[in-house]
């Protein structure tokens, strides 16, 4: 085969699989989203988040995650963190609020990684490792279903393989499951394995690789009402306590439960009914 033919083949292959884009200017934004095909970090101009003072009923998790993030932002040792527990109780909101709070005095970037893009995490870490900035790698709603092998890619962040986890990267993940996998999957593997304790060790121990486990539990009615009152006061929505209580309890009854998410949804409805616009 001639050199000319080889050159044409190489050029055709490059067109089919374009080279990954270069890392962005990290000075241009505080938040980024990782995309693949091709690999790229897309800056986020405005992060959708709630002020940390408005997060009610998560005091211990807030203080622990805030202290850990401040350590990391100052170049001190810090742990990866798994925020797990009840749906709608502010796990994602807390990560974003803590980032905003710490970033005021100690600059740190946040990069969101989708669960389905975990196999590409090694390439992402190569981008981050070469930067002078410090990064919170954020994976939201993390869990693994039956026969899901993506959890193996996560170990590249938690353990780092031969190179080790980059010193300038810490992982924060949220999940509804403490062990990141369905309970029936754990029990099934234990019941059918020759050595039950070893059969699930690799997957169950994935959670153990997070230095911090922060649990989120369903809120009480008083906490639910306090959340809504906090939103009203922060955004200038006027309503007396008796009306707020009656309407908020009726709202939670129609939703079949209460949580921080339900409190926010009620507040949005209330603000709309009284004609108060919220900042974009």
PDB file of N, CA and C in Angstrom, residues 176-271:
ATOM      1  N   UNK A 176     -30.005   7.961  46.489  1.00  0.00           N
ATOM      2  CA  UNK A 176     -31.081   7.563  47.390  1.00  0.00           C
ATOM      3  C   UNK A 176     -30.713   6.298  48.161  1.00  0.00           C
ATOM      4  N   UNK A 177     -29.625   5.635  47.739  1.00  0.00           N
ATOM      5  CA  UNK A 177     -29.207   4.381  48.360  1.00  0.00           C
ATOM      6  C   UNK A 177     -27.868   4.555  49.061  1.00  0.00           C
ATOM      7  N   UNK A 178     -27.778   4.028  50.238  1.00  0.00           N
ATOM      8  CA  UNK A 178     -26.517   4.105  50.973  1.00  0.00           C
ATOM      9  C   UNK A 178     -25.433   3.250  50.325  1.00  0.00           C
ATOM     10  N   UNK A 179     -25.825   2.101  49.768  1.00  0.00           N
ATOM     11  CA  UNK A 179     -24.842   1.205  49.168  1.00  0.00           C
ATOM     12  C   UNK A 179     -24.855   1.255  47.643  1.00  0.00           C
ATOM     13  N   UNK A 180     -25.556   2.212  47.050  1.00  0.00           N
ATOM     14  CA  UNK A 180     -25.502   2.508  45.621  1.00  0.00           C
ATOM     15  C   UNK A 180     -26.017   1.388  44.730  1.00  0.00           C
ATOM     16  N   UNK A 181     -26.652   0.380  45.297  1.00  0.00           N
ATOM     17  CA  UNK A 181     -27.172  -0.727  44.504  1.00  0.00           C
ATOM     18  C   UNK A 181     -28.437  -1.256  45.161  1.00  0.00           C
ATOM     19  N   UNK A 182     -29.352  -1.883  44.397  1.00  0.00           N
ATOM     20  CA  UNK A 182     -30.609  -2.363  44.978  1.00  0.00           C
ATOM     21  C   UNK A 182     -30.390  -3.423  46.036  1.00  0.00           C
ATOM     22  N   UNK A 183     -31.200  -3.370  47.100  1.00  0.00           N
ATOM     23  CA  UNK A 183     -31.086  -4.359  48.172  1.00  0.00           C
ATOM     24  C   UNK A 183     -31.324  -5.774  47.639  1.00  0.00           C
ATOM     25  N   UNK A 184     -32.282  -5.959  46.720  1.00  0.00           N
ATOM     26  CA  UNK A 184     -32.558  -7.306  46.231  1.00  0.00           C
ATOM     27  C   UNK A 184     -31.381  -7.857  45.433  1.00  0.00           C
ATOM     28  N   UNK A 185     -30.595  -6.957  44.835  1.00  0.00           N
ATOM     29  CA  UNK A 185     -29.408  -7.401  44.107  1.00  0.00           C
ATOM     30  C   UNK A 185     -28.359  -7.936  45.082  1.00  0.00           C
ATOM     31  N   UNK A 186     -28.197  -7.231  46.205  1.00  0.00           N
ATOM     32  CA  UNK A 186     -27.250  -7.673  47.226  1.00  0.00           C
ATOM     33  C   UNK A 186     -27.682  -9.036  47.776  1.00  0.00           C
ATOM     34  N   UNK A 187     -28.970  -9.142  48.140  1.00  0.00           N
ATOM     35  CA  UNK A 187     -29.456 -10.380  48.740  1.00  0.00           C
ATOM     36  C   UNK A 187     -29.391 -11.540  47.756  1.00  0.00           C
ATOM     37  N   UNK A 188     -29.696 -11.288  46.481  1.00  0.00           N
ATOM     38  CA  UNK A 188     -29.678 -12.345  45.477  1.00  0.00           C
ATOM     39  C   UNK A 188     -28.265 -12.891  45.290  1.00  0.00           C
ATOM     40  N   UNK A 189     -27.280 -11.980  45.222  1.00  0.00           N
ATOM     41  CA  UNK A 189     -25.911 -12.435  45.037  1.00  0.00           C
ATOM     42  C   UNK A 189     -25.410 -13.186  46.269  1.00  0.00           C
ATOM     43  N   UNK A 190     -25.829 -12.770  47.436  1.00  0.00           N
ATOM     44  CA  UNK A 190     -25.420 -13.471  48.659  1.00  0.00           C
ATOM     45  C   UNK A 190     -26.003 -14.884  48.696  1.00  0.00           C
ATOM     46  N   UNK A 191     -27.254 -15.019  48.244  1.00  0.00           N
ATOM     47  CA  UNK A 191     -27.933 -16.308  48.362  1.00  0.00           C
ATOM     48  C   UNK A 191     -27.450 -17.318  47.332  1.00  0.00           C
ATOM     49  N   UNK A 192     -26.922 -16.854  46.200  1.00  0.00           N
ATOM     50  CA  UNK A 192     -26.529 -17.777  45.137  1.00  0.00           C
ATOM     51  C   UNK A 192     -25.025 -17.999  45.039  1.00  0.00           C
ATOM     52  N   UNK A 193     -24.248 -17.217  45.784  1.00  0.00           N
ATOM     53  CA  UNK A 193     -22.796 -17.315  45.670  1.00  0.00           C
ATOM     54  C   UNK A 193     -22.227 -18.445  46.526  1.00  0.00           C
ATOM     55  N   UNK A 194     -21.099 -18.996  46.080  1.00  0.00           N
ATOM     56  CA  UNK A 194     -20.395 -19.999  46.873  1.00  0.00           C
ATOM     57  C   UNK A 194     -19.862 -19.352  48.147  1.00  0.00           C
ATOM     58  N   UNK A 195     -19.315 -18.144  47.989  1.00  0.00           N
ATOM     59  CA  UNK A 195     -18.839 -17.398  49.149  1.00  0.00           C
ATOM     60  C   UNK A 195     -19.631 -16.092  49.208  1.00  0.00           C
ATOM     61  N   UNK A 196     -20.793 -16.099  49.887  1.00  0.00           N
ATOM     62  CA  UNK A 196     -21.687 -14.933  49.859  1.00  0.00           C
ATOM     63  C   UNK A 196     -21.028 -13.636  50.281  1.00  0.00           C
ATOM     64  N   UNK A 197     -20.171 -13.677  51.300  1.00  0.00           N
ATOM     65  CA  UNK A 197     -19.594 -12.435  51.781  1.00  0.00           C
ATOM     66  C   UNK A 197     -18.664 -11.806  50.753  1.00  0.00           C
ATOM     67  N   UNK A 198     -17.982 -12.666  49.950  1.00  0.00           N
ATOM     68  CA  UNK A 198     -17.062 -12.147  48.947  1.00  0.00           C
ATOM     69  C   UNK A 198     -17.788 -11.737  47.675  1.00  0.00           C
ATOM     70  N   UNK A 199     -18.934 -12.336  47.393  1.00  0.00           N
ATOM     71  CA  UNK A 199     -19.626 -12.094  46.132  1.00  0.00           C
ATOM     72  C   UNK A 199     -20.053 -10.652  45.973  1.00  0.00           C
ATOM     73  N   UNK A 200     -20.444 -10.029  47.062  1.00  0.00           N
ATOM     74  CA  UNK A 200     -20.940  -8.651  46.970  1.00  0.00           C
ATOM     75  C   UNK A 200     -19.959  -7.635  47.518  1.00  0.00           C
ATOM     76  N   UNK A 201     -18.809  -8.103  48.018  1.00  0.00           N
ATOM     77  CA  UNK A 201     -17.879  -7.192  48.680  1.00  0.00           C
ATOM     78  C   UNK A 201     -17.438  -6.067  47.760  1.00  0.00           C
ATOM     79  N   UNK A 202     -17.155  -6.399  46.497  1.00  0.00           N
ATOM     80  CA  UNK A 202     -16.622  -5.399  45.574  1.00  0.00           C
ATOM     81  C   UNK A 202     -17.615  -4.259  45.366  1.00  0.00           C
ATOM     82  N   UNK A 203     -18.912  -4.600  45.214  1.00  0.00           N
ATOM     83  CA  UNK A 203     -19.909  -3.572  44.937  1.00  0.00           C
ATOM     84  C   UNK A 203     -20.333  -2.836  46.199  1.00  0.00           C
ATOM     85  N   UNK A 204     -20.545  -3.578  47.282  1.00  0.00           N
ATOM     86  CA  UNK A 204     -20.967  -2.938  48.522  1.00  0.00           C
ATOM     87  C   UNK A 204     -19.871  -2.038  49.065  1.00  0.00           C
ATOM     88  N   UNK A 205     -18.617  -2.481  48.918  1.00  0.00           N
ATOM     89  CA  UNK A 205     -17.512  -1.704  49.461  1.00  0.00           C
ATOM     90  C   UNK A 205     -17.282  -0.409  48.700  1.00  0.00           C
ATOM     91  N   UNK A 206     -17.945  -0.235  47.580  1.00  0.00           N
ATOM     92  CA  UNK A 206     -17.805   1.024  46.837  1.00  0.00           C
ATOM     93  C   UNK A 206     -18.204   2.196  47.721  1.00  0.00           C
ATOM     94  N   UNK A 207     -19.270   2.055  48.483  1.00  0.00           N
ATOM     95  CA  UNK A 207     -19.698   3.122  49.382  1.00  0.00           C
ATOM     96  C   UNK A 207     -18.653   3.393  50.461  1.00  0.00           C
ATOM     97  N   UNK A 208     -17.960   2.335  50.883  1.00  0.00           N
ATOM     98  CA  UNK A 208     -16.951   2.488  51.932  1.00  0.00           C
ATOM     99  C   UNK A 208     -15.776   3.349  51.483  1.00  0.00           C
ATOM    100  N   UNK A 209     -15.625   3.511  50.192  1.00  0.00           N
ATOM    101  CA  UNK A 209     -14.517   4.299  49.677  1.00  0.00           C
ATOM    102  C   UNK A 209     -14.767   5.804  49.809  1.00  0.00           C
ATOM    103  N   UNK A 210     -15.992   6.173  50.160  1.00  0.00           N
ATOM    104  CA  UNK A 210     -16.278   7.576  50.472  1.00  0.00           C
ATOM    105  C   UNK A 210     -15.940   7.816  51.941  1.00  0.00           C
ATOM    106  N   UNK A 211     -15.115   8.816  52.198  1.00  0.00           N
ATOM    107  CA  UNK A 211     -14.721   9.097  53.574  1.00  0.00           C
ATOM    108  C   UNK A 211     -15.852   9.658  54.412  1.00  0.00           C
ATOM    109  N   UNK A 212     -16.793  10.348  53.776  1.00  0.00           N
ATOM    110  CA  UNK A 212     -17.935  10.934  54.486  1.00  0.00           C
ATOM    111  C   UNK A 212     -19.224  10.327  53.969  1.00  0.00           C
ATOM    112  N   UNK A 213     -20.052   9.845  54.895  1.00  0.00           N
ATOM    113  CA  UNK A 213     -21.426   9.430  54.591  1.00  0.00           C
ATOM    114  C   UNK A 213     -22.352  10.407  55.304  1.00  0.00           C
ATOM    115  N   UNK A 214     -23.116  11.139  54.559  1.00  0.00           N
ATOM    116  CA  UNK A 214     -24.027  12.122  55.141  1.00  0.00           C
ATOM    117  C   UNK A 214     -25.462  11.705  54.841  1.00  0.00           C
ATOM    118  N   UNK A 215     -26.202  11.341  55.897  1.00  0.00           N
ATOM    119  CA  UNK A 215     -27.557  10.843  55.725  1.00  0.00           C
ATOM    120  C   UNK A 215     -28.603  11.950  55.749  1.00  0.00           C
ATOM    121  N   UNK A 216     -29.612  11.822  54.889  1.00  0.00           N
ATOM    122  CA  UNK A 216     -30.726  12.766  54.801  1.00  0.00           C
ATOM    123  C   UNK A 216     -32.020  12.004  55.048  1.00  0.00           C
ATOM    124  N   UNK A 217     -32.803  12.482  56.025  1.00  0.00           N
ATOM    125  CA  UNK A 217     -33.995  11.765  56.449  1.00  0.00           C
ATOM    126  C   UNK A 217     -35.233  12.627  56.218  1.00  0.00           C
ATOM    127  N   UNK A 218     -36.412  12.006  56.144  1.00  0.00           N
ATOM    128  CA  UNK A 218     -37.632  12.790  55.933  1.00  0.00           C
ATOM    129  C   UNK A 218     -37.788  13.872  56.993  1.00  0.00           C
ATOM    130  N   UNK A 219     -38.310  15.025  56.581  1.00  0.00           N
ATOM    131  CA  UNK A 219     -38.419  16.154  57.500  1.00  0.00           C
ATOM    132  C   UNK A 219     -39.701  16.058  58.342  1.00  0.00           C
ATOM    133  N   UNK A 220     -39.685  16.725  59.473  1.00  0.00           N
ATOM    134  CA  UNK A 220     -40.879  16.826  60.313  1.00  0.00           C
ATOM    135  C   UNK A 220     -41.797  17.904  59.729  1.00  0.00           C
ATOM    136  N   UNK A 221     -43.015  17.951  60.254  1.00  0.00           N
ATOM    137  CA  UNK A 221     -43.950  18.978  59.777  1.00  0.00           C
ATOM    138  C   UNK A 221     -43.453  20.371  60.126  1.00  0.00           C
ATOM    139  N   UNK A 222     -42.871  20.543  61.302  1.00  0.00           N
ATOM    140  CA  UNK A 222     -42.343  21.854  61.680  1.00  0.00           C
ATOM    141  C   UNK A 222     -41.219  22.292  60.748  1.00  0.00           C
ATOM    142  N   UNK A 223     -40.339  21.350  60.378  1.00  0.00           N
ATOM    143  CA  UNK A 223     -39.252  21.683  59.439  1.00  0.00           C
ATOM    144  C   UNK A 223     -39.808  22.025  58.068  1.00  0.00           C
ATOM    145  N   UNK A 224     -40.810  21.289  57.639  1.00  0.00           N
ATOM    146  CA  UNK A 224     -41.458  21.552  56.353  1.00  0.00           C
ATOM    147  C   UNK A 224     -42.040  22.967  56.314  1.00  0.00           C
ATOM    148  N   UNK A 225     -42.735  23.352  57.372  1.00  0.00           N
ATOM    149  CA  UNK A 225     -43.320  24.693  57.436  1.00  0.00           C
ATOM    150  C   UNK A 225     -42.237  25.765  57.546  1.00  0.00           C
ATOM    151  N   UNK A 226     -41.158  25.462  58.268  1.00  0.00           N
ATOM    152  CA  UNK A 226     -40.054  26.416  58.400  1.00  0.00           C
ATOM    153  C   UNK A 226     -39.369  26.651  57.058  1.00  0.00           C
ATOM    154  N   UNK A 227     -39.262  25.611  56.245  1.00  0.00           N
ATOM    155  CA  UNK A 227     -38.691  25.767  54.903  1.00  0.00           C
ATOM    156  C   UNK A 227     -39.502  26.764  54.086  1.00  0.00           C
ATOM    157  N   UNK A 228     -40.825  26.591  54.117  1.00  0.00           N
ATOM    158  CA  UNK A 228     -41.687  27.461  53.322  1.00  0.00           C
ATOM    159  C   UNK A 228     -41.646  28.887  53.850  1.00  0.00           C
ATOM    160  N   UNK A 229     -41.662  29.051  55.159  1.00  0.00           N
ATOM    161  CA  UNK A 229     -41.569  30.389  55.745  1.00  0.00           C
ATOM    162  C   UNK A 229     -40.252  31.059  55.347  1.00  0.00           C
ATOM    163  N   UNK A 230     -39.173  30.283  55.321  1.00  0.00           N
ATOM    164  CA  UNK A 230     -37.883  30.835  54.910  1.00  0.00           C
ATOM    165  C   UNK A 230     -37.906  31.327  53.474  1.00  0.00           C
ATOM    166  N   UNK A 231     -38.535  30.556  52.575  1.00  0.00           N
ATOM    167  CA  UNK A 231     -38.646  30.986  51.187  1.00  0.00           C
ATOM    168  C   UNK A 231     -39.493  32.247  51.075  1.00  0.00           C
ATOM    169  N   UNK A 232     -40.583  32.296  51.819  1.00  0.00           N
ATOM    170  CA  UNK A 232     -41.467  33.471  51.771  1.00  0.00           C
ATOM    171  C   UNK A 232     -40.720  34.729  52.233  1.00  0.00           C
ATOM    172  N   UNK A 233     -40.012  34.624  53.340  1.00  0.00           N
ATOM    173  CA  UNK A 233     -39.289  35.782  53.868  1.00  0.00           C
ATOM    174  C   UNK A 233     -38.182  36.227  52.925  1.00  0.00           C
ATOM    175  N   UNK A 234     -37.508  35.262  52.313  1.00  0.00           N
ATOM    176  CA  UNK A 234     -36.382  35.589  51.431  1.00  0.00           C
ATOM    177  C   UNK A 234     -36.848  36.257  50.144  1.00  0.00           C
ATOM    178  N   UNK A 235     -38.052  35.935  49.693  1.00  0.00           N
ATOM    179  CA  UNK A 235     -38.512  36.436  48.399  1.00  0.00           C
ATOM    180  C   UNK A 235     -39.672  37.434  48.507  1.00  0.00           C
ATOM    181  N   UNK A 236     -39.959  37.865  49.711  1.00  0.00           N
ATOM    182  CA  UNK A 236     -40.957  38.910  49.886  1.00  0.00           C
ATOM    183  C   UNK A 236     -42.391  38.482  49.655  1.00  0.00           C
ATOM    184  N   UNK A 237     -42.709  37.232  49.965  1.00  0.00           N
ATOM    185  CA  UNK A 237     -44.091  36.743  49.848  1.00  0.00           C
ATOM    186  C   UNK A 237     -44.745  36.869  51.223  1.00  0.00           C
ATOM    187  N   UNK A 238     -45.797  37.677  51.307  1.00  0.00           N
ATOM    188  CA  UNK A 238     -46.468  37.941  52.579  1.00  0.00           C
ATOM    189  C   UNK A 238     -47.662  37.013  52.760  1.00  0.00           C
ATOM    190  N   UNK A 239     -47.674  36.274  53.876  1.00  0.00           N
ATOM    191  CA  UNK A 239     -48.787  35.401  54.219  1.00  0.00           C
ATOM    192  C   UNK A 239     -48.705  35.143  55.718  1.00  0.00           C
ATOM    193  N   UNK A 240     -49.860  35.153  56.402  1.00  0.00           N
ATOM    194  CA  UNK A 240     -49.810  34.939  57.847  1.00  0.00           C
ATOM    195  C   UNK A 240     -49.623  33.448  58.144  1.00  0.00           C
ATOM    196  N   UNK A 241     -49.161  33.178  59.349  1.00  0.00           N
ATOM    197  CA  UNK A 241     -48.757  31.815  59.703  1.00  0.00           C
ATOM    198  C   UNK A 241     -49.907  30.814  59.621  1.00  0.00           C
ATOM    199  N   UNK A 242     -51.117  31.246  60.012  1.00  0.00           N
ATOM    200  CA  UNK A 242     -52.244  30.313  59.994  1.00  0.00           C
ATOM    201  C   UNK A 242     -52.604  29.910  58.568  1.00  0.00           C
ATOM    202  N   UNK A 243     -52.636  30.891  57.661  1.00  0.00           N
ATOM    203  CA  UNK A 243     -52.950  30.579  56.262  1.00  0.00           C
ATOM    204  C   UNK A 243     -51.858  29.706  55.646  1.00  0.00           C
ATOM    205  N   UNK A 244     -50.604  30.063  55.943  1.00  0.00           N
ATOM    206  CA  UNK A 244     -49.499  29.280  55.391  1.00  0.00           C
ATOM    207  C   UNK A 244     -49.600  27.833  55.864  1.00  0.00           C
ATOM    208  N   UNK A 245     -49.860  27.648  57.146  1.00  0.00           N
ATOM    209  CA  UNK A 245     -49.926  26.299  57.704  1.00  0.00           C
ATOM    210  C   UNK A 245     -51.046  25.493  57.050  1.00  0.00           C
ATOM    211  N   UNK A 246     -52.244  26.101  56.953  1.00  0.00           N
ATOM    212  CA  UNK A 246     -53.391  25.381  56.396  1.00  0.00           C
ATOM    213  C   UNK A 246     -53.144  24.999  54.936  1.00  0.00           C
ATOM    214  N   UNK A 247     -52.635  25.953  54.146  1.00  0.00           N
ATOM    215  CA  UNK A 247     -52.418  25.690  52.724  1.00  0.00           C
ATOM    216  C   UNK A 247     -51.276  24.690  52.502  1.00  0.00           C
ATOM    217  N   UNK A 248     -50.206  24.842  53.301  1.00  0.00           N
ATOM    218  CA  UNK A 248     -49.050  23.966  53.123  1.00  0.00           C
ATOM    219  C   UNK A 248     -49.376  22.526  53.504  1.00  0.00           C
ATOM    220  N   UNK A 249     -50.159  22.340  54.556  1.00  0.00           N
ATOM    221  CA  UNK A 249     -50.526  20.983  54.969  1.00  0.00           C
ATOM    222  C   UNK A 249     -51.457  20.347  53.939  1.00  0.00           C
ATOM    223  N   UNK A 250     -52.372  21.136  53.396  1.00  0.00           N
ATOM    224  CA  UNK A 250     -53.243  20.606  52.346  1.00  0.00           C
ATOM    225  C   UNK A 250     -52.414  20.200  51.125  1.00  0.00           C
ATOM    226  N   UNK A 251     -51.404  21.029  50.793  1.00  0.00           N
ATOM    227  CA  UNK A 251     -50.545  20.739  49.644  1.00  0.00           C
ATOM    228  C   UNK A 251     -49.792  19.427  49.855  1.00  0.00           C
ATOM    229  N   UNK A 252     -49.240  19.238  51.058  1.00  0.00           N
ATOM    230  CA  UNK A 252     -48.475  18.012  51.309  1.00  0.00           C
ATOM    231  C   UNK A 252     -49.382  16.794  51.263  1.00  0.00           C
ATOM    232  N   UNK A 253     -50.638  16.961  51.665  1.00  0.00           N
ATOM    233  CA  UNK A 253     -51.573  15.838  51.630  1.00  0.00           C
ATOM    234  C   UNK A 253     -51.840  15.404  50.193  1.00  0.00           C
ATOM    235  N   UNK A 254     -51.922  16.366  49.285  1.00  0.00           N
ATOM    236  CA  UNK A 254     -52.164  16.022  47.877  1.00  0.00           C
ATOM    237  C   UNK A 254     -50.942  15.366  47.247  1.00  0.00           C
ATOM    238  N   UNK A 255     -49.750  15.608  47.828  1.00  0.00           N
ATOM    239  CA  UNK A 255     -48.522  15.022  47.293  1.00  0.00           C
ATOM    240  C   UNK A 255     -48.150  13.715  47.976  1.00  0.00           C
ATOM    241  N   UNK A 256     -48.889  13.363  49.008  1.00  0.00           N
ATOM    242  CA  UNK A 256     -48.632  12.095  49.687  1.00  0.00           C
ATOM    243  C   UNK A 256     -47.404  12.099  50.571  1.00  0.00           C
ATOM    244  N   UNK A 257     -46.921  13.275  50.968  1.00  0.00           N
ATOM    245  CA  UNK A 257     -45.760  13.340  51.853  1.00  0.00           C
ATOM    246  C   UNK A 257     -45.164  14.729  51.841  1.00  0.00           C
ATOM    247  N   UNK A 258     -44.146  14.926  52.652  1.00  0.00           N
ATOM    248  CA  UNK A 258     -43.493  16.231  52.713  1.00  0.00           C
ATOM    249  C   UNK A 258     -41.981  16.052  52.590  1.00  0.00           C
ATOM    250  N   UNK A 259     -41.358  17.052  52.020  1.00  0.00           N
ATOM    251  CA  UNK A 259     -39.904  17.057  51.838  1.00  0.00           C
ATOM    252  C   UNK A 259     -39.510  18.480  51.469  1.00  0.00           C
ATOM    253  N   UNK A 260     -38.227  18.706  51.348  1.00  0.00           N
ATOM    254  CA  UNK A 260     -37.776  20.011  50.907  1.00  0.00           C
ATOM    255  C   UNK A 260     -38.260  20.335  49.516  1.00  0.00           C
ATOM    256  N   UNK A 261     -38.303  19.333  48.646  1.00  0.00           N
ATOM    257  CA  UNK A 261     -38.781  19.557  47.282  1.00  0.00           C
ATOM    258  C   UNK A 261     -40.254  19.927  47.272  1.00  0.00           C
ATOM    259  N   UNK A 262     -41.058  19.234  48.093  1.00  0.00           N
ATOM    260  CA  UNK A 262     -42.485  19.551  48.164  1.00  0.00           C
ATOM    261  C   UNK A 262     -42.682  20.959  48.718  1.00  0.00           C
ATOM    262  N   UNK A 263     -41.859  21.352  49.698  1.00  0.00           N
ATOM    263  CA  UNK A 263     -41.944  22.704  50.253  1.00  0.00           C
ATOM    264  C   UNK A 263     -41.662  23.747  49.188  1.00  0.00           C
ATOM    265  N   UNK A 264     -40.649  23.517  48.366  1.00  0.00           N
ATOM    266  CA  UNK A 264     -40.314  24.465  47.302  1.00  0.00           C
ATOM    267  C   UNK A 264     -41.413  24.524  46.245  1.00  0.00           C
ATOM    268  N   UNK A 265     -41.995  23.372  45.911  1.00  0.00           N
ATOM    269  CA  UNK A 265     -43.069  23.351  44.918  1.00  0.00           C
ATOM    270  C   UNK A 265     -44.297  24.102  45.420  1.00  0.00           C
ATOM    271  N   UNK A 266     -44.599  23.951  46.718  1.00  0.00           N
ATOM    272  CA  UNK A 266     -45.705  24.722  47.280  1.00  0.00           C
ATOM    273  C   UNK A 266     -45.405  26.213  47.212  1.00  0.00           C
ATOM    274  N   UNK A 267     -44.172  26.580  47.557  1.00  0.00           N
ATOM    275  CA  UNK A 267     -43.799  27.991  47.526  1.00  0.00           C
ATOM    276  C   UNK A 267     -43.917  28.570  46.115  1.00  0.00           C
ATOM    277  N   UNK A 268     -43.515  27.821  45.110  1.00  0.00           N
ATOM    278  CA  UNK A 268     -43.644  28.312  43.734  1.00  0.00           C
ATOM    279  C   UNK A 268     -45.100  28.584  43.392  1.00  0.00           C
ATOM    280  N   UNK A 269     -45.977  27.660  43.802  1.00  0.00           N
ATOM    281  CA  UNK A 269     -47.408  27.849  43.553  1.00  0.00           C
ATOM    282  C   UNK A 269     -47.919  29.083  44.288  1.00  0.00           C
ATOM    283  N   UNK A 270     -47.511  29.249  45.541  1.00  0.00           N
ATOM    284  CA  UNK A 270     -47.946  30.389  46.343  1.00  0.00           C
ATOM    285  C   UNK A 270     -47.458  31.704  45.744  1.00  0.00           C
ATOM    286  N   UNK A 271     -46.183  31.743  45.370  1.00  0.00           N
ATOM    287  CA  UNK A 271     -45.628  32.974  44.790  1.00  0.00           C
ATOM    288  C   UNK A 271     -46.347  33.339  43.516  1.00  0.00           C
TER     289      UNK A 271
END
